[in-house]
PDB file of C-alpha atoms in Angstrom:
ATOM      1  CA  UNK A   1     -12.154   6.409 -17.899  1.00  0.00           C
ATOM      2  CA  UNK A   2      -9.235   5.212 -16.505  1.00  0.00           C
ATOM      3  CA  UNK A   3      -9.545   1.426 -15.363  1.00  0.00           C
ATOM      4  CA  UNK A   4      -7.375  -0.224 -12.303  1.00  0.00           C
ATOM      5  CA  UNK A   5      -6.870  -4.129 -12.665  1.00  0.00           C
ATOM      6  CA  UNK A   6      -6.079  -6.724 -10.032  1.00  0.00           C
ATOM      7  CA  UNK A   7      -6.465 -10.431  -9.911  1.00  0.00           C
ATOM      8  CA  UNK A   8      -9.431 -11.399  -8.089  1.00  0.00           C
ATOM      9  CA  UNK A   9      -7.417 -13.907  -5.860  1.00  0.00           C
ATOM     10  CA  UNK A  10      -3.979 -14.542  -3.970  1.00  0.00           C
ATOM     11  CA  UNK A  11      -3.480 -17.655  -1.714  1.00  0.00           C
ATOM     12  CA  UNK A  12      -0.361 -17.605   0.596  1.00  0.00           C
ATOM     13  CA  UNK A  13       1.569 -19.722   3.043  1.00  0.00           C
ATOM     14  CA  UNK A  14       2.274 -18.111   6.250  1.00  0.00           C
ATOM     15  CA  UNK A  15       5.483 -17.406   6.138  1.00  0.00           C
ATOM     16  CA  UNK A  16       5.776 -17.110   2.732  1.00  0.00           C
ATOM     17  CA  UNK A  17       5.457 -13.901   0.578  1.00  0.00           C
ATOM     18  CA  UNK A  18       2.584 -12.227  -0.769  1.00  0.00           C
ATOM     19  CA  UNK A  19       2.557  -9.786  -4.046  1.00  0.00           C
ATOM     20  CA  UNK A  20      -0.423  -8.059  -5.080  1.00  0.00           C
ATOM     21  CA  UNK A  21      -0.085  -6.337  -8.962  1.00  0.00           C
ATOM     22  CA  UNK A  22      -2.524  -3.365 -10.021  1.00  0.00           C
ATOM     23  CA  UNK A  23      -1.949  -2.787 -13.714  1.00  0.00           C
ATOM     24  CA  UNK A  24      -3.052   0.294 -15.054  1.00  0.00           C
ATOM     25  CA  UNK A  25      -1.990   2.432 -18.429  1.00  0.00           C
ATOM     26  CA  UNK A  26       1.288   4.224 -17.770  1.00  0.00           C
ATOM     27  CA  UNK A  27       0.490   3.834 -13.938  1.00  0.00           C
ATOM     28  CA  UNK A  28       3.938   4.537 -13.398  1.00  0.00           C
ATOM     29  CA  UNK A  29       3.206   7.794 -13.477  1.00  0.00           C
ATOM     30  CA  UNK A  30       0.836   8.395 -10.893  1.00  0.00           C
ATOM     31  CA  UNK A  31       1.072   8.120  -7.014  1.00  0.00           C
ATOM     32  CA  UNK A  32      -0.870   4.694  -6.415  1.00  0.00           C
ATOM     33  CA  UNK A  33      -2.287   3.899  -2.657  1.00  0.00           C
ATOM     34  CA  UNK A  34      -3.382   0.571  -1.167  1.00  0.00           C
ATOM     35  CA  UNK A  35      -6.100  -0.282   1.399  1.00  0.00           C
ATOM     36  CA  UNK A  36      -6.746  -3.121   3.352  1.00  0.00           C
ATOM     37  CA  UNK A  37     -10.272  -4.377   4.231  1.00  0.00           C
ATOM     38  CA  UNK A  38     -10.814  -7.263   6.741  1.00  0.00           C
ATOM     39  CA  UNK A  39     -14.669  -8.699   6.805  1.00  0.00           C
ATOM     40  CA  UNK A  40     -16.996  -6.689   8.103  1.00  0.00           C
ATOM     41  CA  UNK A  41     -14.480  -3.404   8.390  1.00  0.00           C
ATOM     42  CA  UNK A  42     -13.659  -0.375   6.819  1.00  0.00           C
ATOM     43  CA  UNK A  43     -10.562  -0.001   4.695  1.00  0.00           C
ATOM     44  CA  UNK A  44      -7.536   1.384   6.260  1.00  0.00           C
ATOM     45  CA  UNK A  45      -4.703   2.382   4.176  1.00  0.00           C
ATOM     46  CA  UNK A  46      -1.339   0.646   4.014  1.00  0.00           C
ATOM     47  CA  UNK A  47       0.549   1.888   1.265  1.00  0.00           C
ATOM     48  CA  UNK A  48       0.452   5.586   0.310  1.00  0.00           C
ATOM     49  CA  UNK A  49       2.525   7.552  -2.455  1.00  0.00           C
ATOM     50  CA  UNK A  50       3.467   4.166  -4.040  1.00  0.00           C
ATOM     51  CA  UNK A  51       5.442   2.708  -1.303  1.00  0.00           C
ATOM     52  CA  UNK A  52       5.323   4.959   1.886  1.00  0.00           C
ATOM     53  CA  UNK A  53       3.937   3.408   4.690  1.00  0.00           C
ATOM     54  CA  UNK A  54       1.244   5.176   7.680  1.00  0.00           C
ATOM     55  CA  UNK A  55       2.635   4.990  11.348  1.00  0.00           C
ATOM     56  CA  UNK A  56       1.659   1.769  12.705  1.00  0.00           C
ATOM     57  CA  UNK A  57       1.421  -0.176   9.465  1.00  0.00           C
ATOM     58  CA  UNK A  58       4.366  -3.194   9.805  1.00  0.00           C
ATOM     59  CA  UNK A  59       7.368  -2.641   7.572  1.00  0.00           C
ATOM     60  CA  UNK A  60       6.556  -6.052   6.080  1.00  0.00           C
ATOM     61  CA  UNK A  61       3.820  -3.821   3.444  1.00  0.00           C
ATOM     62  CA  UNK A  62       5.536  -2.327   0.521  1.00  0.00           C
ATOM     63  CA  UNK A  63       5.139  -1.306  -2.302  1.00  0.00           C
ATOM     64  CA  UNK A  64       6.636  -0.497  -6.182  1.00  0.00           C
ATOM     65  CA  UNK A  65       5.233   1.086  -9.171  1.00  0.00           C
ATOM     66  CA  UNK A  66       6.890   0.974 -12.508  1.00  0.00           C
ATOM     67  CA  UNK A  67       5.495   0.987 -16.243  1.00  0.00           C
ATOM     68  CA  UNK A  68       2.275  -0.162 -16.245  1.00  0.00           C
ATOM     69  CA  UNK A  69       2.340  -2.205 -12.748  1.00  0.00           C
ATOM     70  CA  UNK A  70       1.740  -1.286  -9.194  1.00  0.00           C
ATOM     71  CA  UNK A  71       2.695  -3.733  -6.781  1.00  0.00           C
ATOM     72  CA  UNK A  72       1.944  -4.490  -2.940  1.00  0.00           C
ATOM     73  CA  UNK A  73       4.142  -6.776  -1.492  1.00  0.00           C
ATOM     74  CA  UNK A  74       3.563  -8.172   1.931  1.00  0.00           C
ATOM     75  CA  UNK A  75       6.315 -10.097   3.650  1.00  0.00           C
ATOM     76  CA  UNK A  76       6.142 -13.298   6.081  1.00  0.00           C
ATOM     77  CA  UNK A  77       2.469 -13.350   6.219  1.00  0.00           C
ATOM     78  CA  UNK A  78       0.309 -14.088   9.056  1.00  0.00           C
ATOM     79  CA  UNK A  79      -3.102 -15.030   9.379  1.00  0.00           C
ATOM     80  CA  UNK A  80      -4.153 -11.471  10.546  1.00  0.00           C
ATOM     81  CA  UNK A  81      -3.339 -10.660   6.463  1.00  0.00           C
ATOM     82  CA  UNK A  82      -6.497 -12.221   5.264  1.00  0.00           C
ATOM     83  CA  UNK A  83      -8.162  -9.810   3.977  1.00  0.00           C
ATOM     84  CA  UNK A  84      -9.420  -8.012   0.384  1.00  0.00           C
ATOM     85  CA  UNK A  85      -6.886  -5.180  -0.947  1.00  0.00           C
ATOM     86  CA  UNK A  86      -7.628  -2.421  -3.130  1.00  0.00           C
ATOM     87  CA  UNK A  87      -5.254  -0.151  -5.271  1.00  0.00           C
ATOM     88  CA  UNK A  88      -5.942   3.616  -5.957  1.00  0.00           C
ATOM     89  CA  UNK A  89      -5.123   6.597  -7.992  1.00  0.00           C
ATOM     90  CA  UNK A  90      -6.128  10.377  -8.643  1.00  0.00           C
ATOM     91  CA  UNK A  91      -6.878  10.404 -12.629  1.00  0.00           C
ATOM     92  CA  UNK A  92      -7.138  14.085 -13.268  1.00  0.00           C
ATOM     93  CA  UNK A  93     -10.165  14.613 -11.836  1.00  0.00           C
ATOM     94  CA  UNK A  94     -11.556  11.523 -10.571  1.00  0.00           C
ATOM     95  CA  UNK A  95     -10.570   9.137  -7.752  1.00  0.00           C
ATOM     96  CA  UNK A  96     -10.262   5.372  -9.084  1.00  0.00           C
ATOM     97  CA  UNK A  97     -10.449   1.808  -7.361  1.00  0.00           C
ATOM     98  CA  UNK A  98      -8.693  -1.199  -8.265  1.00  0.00           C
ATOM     99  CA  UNK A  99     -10.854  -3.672  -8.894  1.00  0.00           C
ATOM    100  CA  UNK A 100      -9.791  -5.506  -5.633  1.00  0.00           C
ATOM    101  CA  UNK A 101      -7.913  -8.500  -4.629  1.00  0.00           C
ATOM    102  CA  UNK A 102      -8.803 -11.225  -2.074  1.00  0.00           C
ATOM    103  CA  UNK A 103      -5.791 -12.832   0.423  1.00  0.00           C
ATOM    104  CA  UNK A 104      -5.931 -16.091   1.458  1.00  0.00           C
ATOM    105  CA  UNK A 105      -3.288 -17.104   3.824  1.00  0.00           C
ATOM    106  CA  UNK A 106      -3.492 -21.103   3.357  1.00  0.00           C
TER     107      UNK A 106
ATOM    108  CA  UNK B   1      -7.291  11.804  16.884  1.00  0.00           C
ATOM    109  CA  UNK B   2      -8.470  11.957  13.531  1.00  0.00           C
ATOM    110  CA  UNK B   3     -12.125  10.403  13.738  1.00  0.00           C
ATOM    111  CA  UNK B   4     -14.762   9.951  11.364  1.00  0.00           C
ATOM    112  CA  UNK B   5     -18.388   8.516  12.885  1.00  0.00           C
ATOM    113  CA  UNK B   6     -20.788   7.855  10.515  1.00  0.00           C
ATOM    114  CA  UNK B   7     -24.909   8.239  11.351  1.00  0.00           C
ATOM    115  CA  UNK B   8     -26.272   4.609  12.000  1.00  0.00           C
ATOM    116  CA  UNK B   9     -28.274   2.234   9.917  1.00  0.00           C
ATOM    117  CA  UNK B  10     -30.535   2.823   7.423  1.00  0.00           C
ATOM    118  CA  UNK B  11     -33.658   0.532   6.024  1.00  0.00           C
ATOM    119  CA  UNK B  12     -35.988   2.853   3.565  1.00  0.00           C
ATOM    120  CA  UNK B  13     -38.417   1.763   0.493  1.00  0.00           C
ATOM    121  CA  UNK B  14     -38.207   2.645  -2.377  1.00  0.00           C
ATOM    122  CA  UNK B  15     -39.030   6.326  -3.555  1.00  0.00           C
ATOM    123  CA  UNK B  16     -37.820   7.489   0.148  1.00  0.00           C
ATOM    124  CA  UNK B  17     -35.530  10.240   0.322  1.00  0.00           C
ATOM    125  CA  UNK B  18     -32.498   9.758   2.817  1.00  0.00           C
ATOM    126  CA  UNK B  19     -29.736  11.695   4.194  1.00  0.00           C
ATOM    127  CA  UNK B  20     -26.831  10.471   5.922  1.00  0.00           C
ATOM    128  CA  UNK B  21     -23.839  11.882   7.643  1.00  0.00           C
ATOM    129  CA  UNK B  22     -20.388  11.978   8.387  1.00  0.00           C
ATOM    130  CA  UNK B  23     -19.199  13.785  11.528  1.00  0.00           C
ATOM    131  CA  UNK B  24     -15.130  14.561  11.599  1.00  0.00           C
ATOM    132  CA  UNK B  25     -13.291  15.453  14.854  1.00  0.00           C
ATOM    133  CA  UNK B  26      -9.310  16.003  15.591  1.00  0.00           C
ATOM    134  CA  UNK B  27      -8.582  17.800  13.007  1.00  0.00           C
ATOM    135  CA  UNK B  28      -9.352  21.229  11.229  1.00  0.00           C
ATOM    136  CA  UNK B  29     -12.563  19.711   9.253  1.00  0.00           C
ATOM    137  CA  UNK B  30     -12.400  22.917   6.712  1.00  0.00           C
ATOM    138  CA  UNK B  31      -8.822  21.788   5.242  1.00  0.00           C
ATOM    139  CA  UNK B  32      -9.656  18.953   4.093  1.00  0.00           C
ATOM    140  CA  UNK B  33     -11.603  17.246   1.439  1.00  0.00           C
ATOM    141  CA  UNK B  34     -14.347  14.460   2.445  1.00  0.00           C
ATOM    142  CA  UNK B  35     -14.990  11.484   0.135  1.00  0.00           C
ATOM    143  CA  UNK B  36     -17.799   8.840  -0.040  1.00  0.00           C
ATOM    144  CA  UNK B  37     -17.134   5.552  -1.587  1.00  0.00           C
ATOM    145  CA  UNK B  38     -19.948   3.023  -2.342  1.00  0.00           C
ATOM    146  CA  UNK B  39     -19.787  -0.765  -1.761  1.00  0.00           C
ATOM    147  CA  UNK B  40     -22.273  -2.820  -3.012  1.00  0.00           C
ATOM    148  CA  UNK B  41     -22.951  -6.326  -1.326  1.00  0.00           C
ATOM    149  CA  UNK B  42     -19.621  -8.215  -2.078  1.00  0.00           C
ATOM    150  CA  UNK B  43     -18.386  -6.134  -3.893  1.00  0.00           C
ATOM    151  CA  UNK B  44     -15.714  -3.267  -4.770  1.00  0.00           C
ATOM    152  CA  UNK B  45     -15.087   0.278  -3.592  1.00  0.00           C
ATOM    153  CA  UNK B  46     -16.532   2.906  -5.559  1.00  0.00           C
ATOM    154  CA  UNK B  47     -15.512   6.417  -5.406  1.00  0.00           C
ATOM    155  CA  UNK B  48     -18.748   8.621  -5.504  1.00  0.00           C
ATOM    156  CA  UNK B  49     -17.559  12.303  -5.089  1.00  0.00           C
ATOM    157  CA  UNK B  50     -16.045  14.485  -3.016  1.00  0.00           C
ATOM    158  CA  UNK B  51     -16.314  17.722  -1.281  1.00  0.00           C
ATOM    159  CA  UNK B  52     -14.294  20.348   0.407  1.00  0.00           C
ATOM    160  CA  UNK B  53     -16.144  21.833   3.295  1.00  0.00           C
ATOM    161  CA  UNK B  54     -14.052  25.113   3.861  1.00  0.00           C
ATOM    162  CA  UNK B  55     -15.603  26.147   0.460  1.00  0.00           C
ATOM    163  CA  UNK B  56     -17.825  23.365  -0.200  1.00  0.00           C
ATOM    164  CA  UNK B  57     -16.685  22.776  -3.642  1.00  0.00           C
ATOM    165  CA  UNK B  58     -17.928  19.413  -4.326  1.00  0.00           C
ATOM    166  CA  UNK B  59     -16.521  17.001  -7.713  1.00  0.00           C
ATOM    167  CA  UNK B  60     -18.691  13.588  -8.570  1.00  0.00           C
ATOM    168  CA  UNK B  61     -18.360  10.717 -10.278  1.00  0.00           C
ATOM    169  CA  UNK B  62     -20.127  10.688 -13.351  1.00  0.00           C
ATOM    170  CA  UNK B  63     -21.369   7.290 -12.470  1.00  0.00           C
ATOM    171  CA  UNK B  64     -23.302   9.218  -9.473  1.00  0.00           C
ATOM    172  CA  UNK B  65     -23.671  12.719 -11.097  1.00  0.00           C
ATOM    173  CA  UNK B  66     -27.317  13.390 -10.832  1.00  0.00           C
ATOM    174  CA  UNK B  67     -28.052  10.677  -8.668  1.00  0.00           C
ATOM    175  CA  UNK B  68     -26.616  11.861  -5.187  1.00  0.00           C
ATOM    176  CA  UNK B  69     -26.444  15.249  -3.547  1.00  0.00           C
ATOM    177  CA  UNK B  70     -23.110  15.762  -1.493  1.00  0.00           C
ATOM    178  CA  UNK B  71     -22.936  18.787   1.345  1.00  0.00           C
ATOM    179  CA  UNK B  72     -21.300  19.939   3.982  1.00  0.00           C
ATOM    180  CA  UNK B  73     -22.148  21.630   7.338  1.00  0.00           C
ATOM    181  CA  UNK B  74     -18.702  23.288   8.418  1.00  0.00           C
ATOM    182  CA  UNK B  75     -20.528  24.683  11.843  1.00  0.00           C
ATOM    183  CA  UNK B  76     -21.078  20.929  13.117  1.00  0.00           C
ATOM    184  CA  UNK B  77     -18.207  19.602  11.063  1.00  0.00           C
ATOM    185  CA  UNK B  78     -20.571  17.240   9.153  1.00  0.00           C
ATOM    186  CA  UNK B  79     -20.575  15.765   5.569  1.00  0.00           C
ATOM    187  CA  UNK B  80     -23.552  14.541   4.166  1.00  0.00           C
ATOM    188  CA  UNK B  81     -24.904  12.292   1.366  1.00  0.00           C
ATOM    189  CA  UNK B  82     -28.423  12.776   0.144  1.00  0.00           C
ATOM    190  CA  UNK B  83     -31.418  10.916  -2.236  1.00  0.00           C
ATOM    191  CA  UNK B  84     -33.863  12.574  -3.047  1.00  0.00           C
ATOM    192  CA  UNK B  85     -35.698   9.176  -4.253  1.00  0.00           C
ATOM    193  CA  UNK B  86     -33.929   5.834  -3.540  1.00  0.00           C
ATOM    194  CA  UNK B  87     -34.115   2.789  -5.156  1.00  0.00           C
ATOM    195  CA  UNK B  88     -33.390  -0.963  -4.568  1.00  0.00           C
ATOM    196  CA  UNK B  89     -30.027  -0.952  -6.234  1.00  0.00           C
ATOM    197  CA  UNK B  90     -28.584   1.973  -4.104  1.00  0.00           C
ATOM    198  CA  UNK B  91     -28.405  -0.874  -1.250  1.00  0.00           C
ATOM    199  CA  UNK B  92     -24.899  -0.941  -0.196  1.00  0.00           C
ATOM    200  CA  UNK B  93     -22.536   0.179   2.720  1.00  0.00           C
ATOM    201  CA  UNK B  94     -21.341   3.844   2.519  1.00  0.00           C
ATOM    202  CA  UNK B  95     -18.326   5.134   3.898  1.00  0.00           C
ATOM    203  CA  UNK B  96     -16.691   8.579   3.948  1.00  0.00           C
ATOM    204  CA  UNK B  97     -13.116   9.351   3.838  1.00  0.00           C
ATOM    205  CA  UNK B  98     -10.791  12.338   4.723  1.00  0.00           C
ATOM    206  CA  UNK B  99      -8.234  12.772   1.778  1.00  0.00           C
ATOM    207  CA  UNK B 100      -4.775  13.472   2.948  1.00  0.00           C
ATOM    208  CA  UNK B 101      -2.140  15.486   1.756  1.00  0.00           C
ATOM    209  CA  UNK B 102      -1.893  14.019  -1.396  1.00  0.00           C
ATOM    210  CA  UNK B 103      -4.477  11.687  -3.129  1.00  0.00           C
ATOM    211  CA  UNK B 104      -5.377   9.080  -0.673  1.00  0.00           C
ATOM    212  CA  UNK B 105      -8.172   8.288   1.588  1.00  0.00           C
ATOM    213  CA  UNK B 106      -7.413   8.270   5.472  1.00  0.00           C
ATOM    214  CA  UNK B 107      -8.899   7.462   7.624  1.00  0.00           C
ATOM    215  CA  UNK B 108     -12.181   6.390   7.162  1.00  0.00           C
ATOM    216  CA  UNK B 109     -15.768   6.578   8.639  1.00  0.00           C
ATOM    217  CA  UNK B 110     -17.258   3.122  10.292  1.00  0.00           C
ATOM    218  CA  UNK B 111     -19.796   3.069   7.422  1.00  0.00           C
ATOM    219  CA  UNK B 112     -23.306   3.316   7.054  1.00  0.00           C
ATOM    220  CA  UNK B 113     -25.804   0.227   5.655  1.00  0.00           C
ATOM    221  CA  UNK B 114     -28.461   1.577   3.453  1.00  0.00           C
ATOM    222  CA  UNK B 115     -31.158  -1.149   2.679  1.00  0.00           C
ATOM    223  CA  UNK B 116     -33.671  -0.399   0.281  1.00  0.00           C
ATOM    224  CA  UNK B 117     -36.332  -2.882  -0.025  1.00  0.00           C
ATOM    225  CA  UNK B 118     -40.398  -2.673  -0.282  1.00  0.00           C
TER     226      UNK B 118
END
């Protein structure tokens, strides 16, 4: 089965620049989505078709996918950005979660 | 607005049989397919299965093959997710999900907490 990876933990400054990778085999070639999911909420999607982002989502998400990395990138981060992030992709026939990443804005 | 309410709160023992649901509104609920994801305490998303309640063609996981039944009502436009026998380690928070156009989940339900404990 087809297995997303992300790094358990980011800390950021506010202010500063947060990146969020999701390595997968050849994930390049699949359409990868991102969710956001504060404490105690459901997720809500930030990041669809790679880097496309929902109405109402900032402009400071965004988000690449080359080779075997997906990446979320969120700019001049506020406090309101702590939260857990997930990466996902349509294998085939199944629907697969990254393995989830925390944000702590410092 | 697209809206997903989930049924409320759930504490059962084990051996119990449950059914939840998943109630969509704003949108033509036949065109689109409804997911539920699994999240244990602390821990990740899981995608369970899917269905499609025009037709109700329904896919699982194979982690949950067997051990869930997904339907769909399209008269009340309402998803459900069924045991037929819980058991302590299906305790976690359950949410559906309407896919969108292409392969991702939006929005999502509230959630429902299913607590299985003797």
């Amino acid at each position: 089965s087809y297995v997303l990876t992300q790094p358990p933990s980011v800390s950021v400054a506010p202010g500063k620049t947060a990146r969020i990778t999701c390595g997968g085999n050849n994930i390049g070639s699949k359409s990868v989505h991102w969710y956001q999911q504060k404490p105690g909420q459901a997720p809500v999607l930030v990041i669809y078709y790679d880097s496309d982002r929902p109405s109402g989502i900032p402009e400071r998400f965004s988000g690449s996918n080359s080779g075997n990395t997906a990446t979320l990138t969120i700019s001049r981060v506020e406090a309101g950005d702590e939260a857990d992030y997930y990466c996902q992709v349509w294998d085939s026939t199944f629907y697969v979660f990254g393995t989830g990443t925390k944000v702590t804005v410092l | 607005e697209v809206q997903l309410v989930q049924s409320g709160a759930e504490v059962k023992k084990p051996g119990e049989s449950l059914k939840i649901s998943c109630k969509g509104s704003g949108y033509s609920f036949t065109s689109y397919w409804i997911g539920w994801v699994r999240q244990m305490p602390g821990k990740g998303l899981e995608w369970m299965g899917i269905i499609y309640p025009g037709d109700s063609d329904t896919r699982y996981s194979p982690s949950f093959q067997g051990q869930v039944t997904i339907s769909a009502d399209k008269s009340i436009s309402t998803a459900y997710l069924q045991w037929s026998s819980l058991k302590a380690s299906d305790t976690a928070m359950y949410y559906c999900a309407r896919q969108g156009q292409g392969s991702w989940f939006d929005p999502w339900g509230q959630g429902t907490l299913v607590t299985v404990s003797s």
